[in-house]
GROMACS .gro file of C-alpha atoms in nm:
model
  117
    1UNK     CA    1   0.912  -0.522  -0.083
    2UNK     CA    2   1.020  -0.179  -0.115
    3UNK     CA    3   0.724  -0.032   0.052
    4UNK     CA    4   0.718  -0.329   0.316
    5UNK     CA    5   0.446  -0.540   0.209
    6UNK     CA    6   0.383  -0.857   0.176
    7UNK     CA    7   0.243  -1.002  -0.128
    8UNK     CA    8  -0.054  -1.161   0.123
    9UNK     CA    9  -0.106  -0.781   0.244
   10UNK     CA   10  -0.122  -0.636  -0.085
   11UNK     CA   11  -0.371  -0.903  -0.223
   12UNK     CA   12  -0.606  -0.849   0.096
   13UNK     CA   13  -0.590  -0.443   0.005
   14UNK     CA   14  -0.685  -0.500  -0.346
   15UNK     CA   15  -0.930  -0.815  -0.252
   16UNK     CA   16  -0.679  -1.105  -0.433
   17UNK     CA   17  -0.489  -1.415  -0.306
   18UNK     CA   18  -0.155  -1.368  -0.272
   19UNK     CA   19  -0.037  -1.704  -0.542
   20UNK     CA   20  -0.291  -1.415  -0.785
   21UNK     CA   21  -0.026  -1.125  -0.675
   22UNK     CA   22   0.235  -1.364  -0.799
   23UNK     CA   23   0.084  -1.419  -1.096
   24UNK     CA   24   0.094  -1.056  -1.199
   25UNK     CA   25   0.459  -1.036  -1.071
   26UNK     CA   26   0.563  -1.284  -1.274
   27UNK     CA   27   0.371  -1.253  -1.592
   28UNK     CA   28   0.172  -1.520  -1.577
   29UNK     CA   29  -0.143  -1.381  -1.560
   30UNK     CA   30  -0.259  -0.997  -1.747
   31UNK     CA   31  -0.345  -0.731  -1.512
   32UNK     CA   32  -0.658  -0.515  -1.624
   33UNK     CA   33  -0.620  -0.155  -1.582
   34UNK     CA   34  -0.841  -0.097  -1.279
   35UNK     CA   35  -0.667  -0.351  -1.075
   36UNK     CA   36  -0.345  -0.184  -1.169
   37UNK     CA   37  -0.463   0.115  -1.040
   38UNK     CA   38  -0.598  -0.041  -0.717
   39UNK     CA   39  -0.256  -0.173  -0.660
   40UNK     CA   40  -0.081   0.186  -0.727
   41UNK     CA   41  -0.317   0.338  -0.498
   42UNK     CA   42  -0.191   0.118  -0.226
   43UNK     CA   43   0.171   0.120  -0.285
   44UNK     CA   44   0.103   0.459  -0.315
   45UNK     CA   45   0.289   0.489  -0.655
   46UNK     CA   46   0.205   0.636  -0.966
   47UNK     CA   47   0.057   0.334  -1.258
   48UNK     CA   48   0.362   0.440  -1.480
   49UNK     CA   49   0.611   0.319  -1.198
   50UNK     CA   50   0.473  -0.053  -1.306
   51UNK     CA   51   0.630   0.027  -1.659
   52UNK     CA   52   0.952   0.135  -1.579
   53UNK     CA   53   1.071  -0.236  -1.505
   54UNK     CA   54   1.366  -0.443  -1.615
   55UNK     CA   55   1.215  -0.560  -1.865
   56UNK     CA   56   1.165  -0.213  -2.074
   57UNK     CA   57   1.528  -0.151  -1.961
   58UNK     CA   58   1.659  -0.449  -2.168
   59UNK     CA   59   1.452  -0.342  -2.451
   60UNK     CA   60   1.647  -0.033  -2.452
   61UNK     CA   61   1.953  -0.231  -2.432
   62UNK     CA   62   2.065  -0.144  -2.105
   63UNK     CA   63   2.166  -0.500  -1.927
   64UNK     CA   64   2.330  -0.299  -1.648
   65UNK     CA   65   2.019  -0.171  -1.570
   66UNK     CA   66   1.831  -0.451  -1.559
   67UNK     CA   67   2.068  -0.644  -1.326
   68UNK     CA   68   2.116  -0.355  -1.092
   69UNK     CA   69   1.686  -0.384  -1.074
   70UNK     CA   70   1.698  -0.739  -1.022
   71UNK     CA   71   1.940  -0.756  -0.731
   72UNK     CA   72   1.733  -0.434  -0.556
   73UNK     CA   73   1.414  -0.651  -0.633
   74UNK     CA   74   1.526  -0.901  -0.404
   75UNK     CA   75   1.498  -0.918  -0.008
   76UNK     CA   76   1.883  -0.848   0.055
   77UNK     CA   77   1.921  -0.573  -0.184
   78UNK     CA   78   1.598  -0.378  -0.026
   79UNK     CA   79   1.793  -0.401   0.279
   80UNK     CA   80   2.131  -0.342   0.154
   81UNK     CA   81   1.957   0.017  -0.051
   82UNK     CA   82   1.781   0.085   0.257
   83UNK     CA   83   2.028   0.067   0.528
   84UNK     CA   84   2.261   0.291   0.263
   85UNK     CA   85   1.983   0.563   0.235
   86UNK     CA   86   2.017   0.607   0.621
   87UNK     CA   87   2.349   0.695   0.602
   88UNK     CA   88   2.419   1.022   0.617
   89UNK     CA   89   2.815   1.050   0.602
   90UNK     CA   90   2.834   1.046   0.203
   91UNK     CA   91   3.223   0.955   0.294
   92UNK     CA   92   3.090   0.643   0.491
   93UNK     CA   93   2.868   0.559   0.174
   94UNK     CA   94   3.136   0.582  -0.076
   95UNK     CA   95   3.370   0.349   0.161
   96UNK     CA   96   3.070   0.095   0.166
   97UNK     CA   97   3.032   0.106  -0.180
   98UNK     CA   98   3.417   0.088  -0.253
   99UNK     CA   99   3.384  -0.188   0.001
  100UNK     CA  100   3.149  -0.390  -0.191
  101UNK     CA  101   3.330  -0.344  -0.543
  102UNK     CA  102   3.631  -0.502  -0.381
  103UNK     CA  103   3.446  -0.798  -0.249
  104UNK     CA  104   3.331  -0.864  -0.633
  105UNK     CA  105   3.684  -0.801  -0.781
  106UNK     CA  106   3.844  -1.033  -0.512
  107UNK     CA  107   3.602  -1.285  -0.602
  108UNK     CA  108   3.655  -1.236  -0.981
  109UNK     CA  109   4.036  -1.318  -0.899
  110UNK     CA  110   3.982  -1.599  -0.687
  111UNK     CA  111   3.792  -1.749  -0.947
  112UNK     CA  112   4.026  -1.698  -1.253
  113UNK     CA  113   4.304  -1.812  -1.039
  114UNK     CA  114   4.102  -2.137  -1.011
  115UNK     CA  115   4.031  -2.191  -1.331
  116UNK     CA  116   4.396  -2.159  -1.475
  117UNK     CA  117   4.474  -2.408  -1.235
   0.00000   0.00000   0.00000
């Protein structure tokens, strides 16, 4: 997502279906080195960038970590970190961010006002 392709497009670069793709991103199936290295060379990416998931985050014991990779690993947060990066103003940035933290602490409120109830 984060280099804007499609799991369809990737598969066609390195000659795969995209439900095979999916397979790989999910663990379902192994991924042999050369293919790994096909599909670095098209995400332009270095093979090491596939180890530095979520998963070897949680290993180290870092759940933060691995949530903050999870919610940019999904459609919304791509956008979210890439309409961010285009801001400029690092005072506008920080009041997005602050913006965002509020949301989640009004939430949290809002829902441990319901459950005393």
């Amino acid at each position: 997502m984060t280099k804007g392709l499609t799991q369809t497009s990737l598969g066609q670069a390195v000659g795969l279906s995209f439900q095979q793709i999916q397979k790989y991103e999910t663990g379902k199936n192994r991924i042999g080195p050369g293919r790994l290295h096909a599909m670095a060379e098209v995400l332009g990416v270095a093979v090491s960038y596939f180890f530095e998931g979520p998963q070897f985050a949680a290993s180290a014991g870092d759940a933060e970590m691995e949530a903050i990779h999870e919610a940019l690993s999904t459609q919304e947060g791509v956008r979210i970190a890439t309409a961010l990066s285009s801001i400029s103003d690092a005072k506008l940035r920080r009041s997005i961010a602050d913006l965002l933290e509020e949301i989640i602490v009004s939430k949290d409120r809002a829902a441990e006002g319901r459950r005393r109830r």
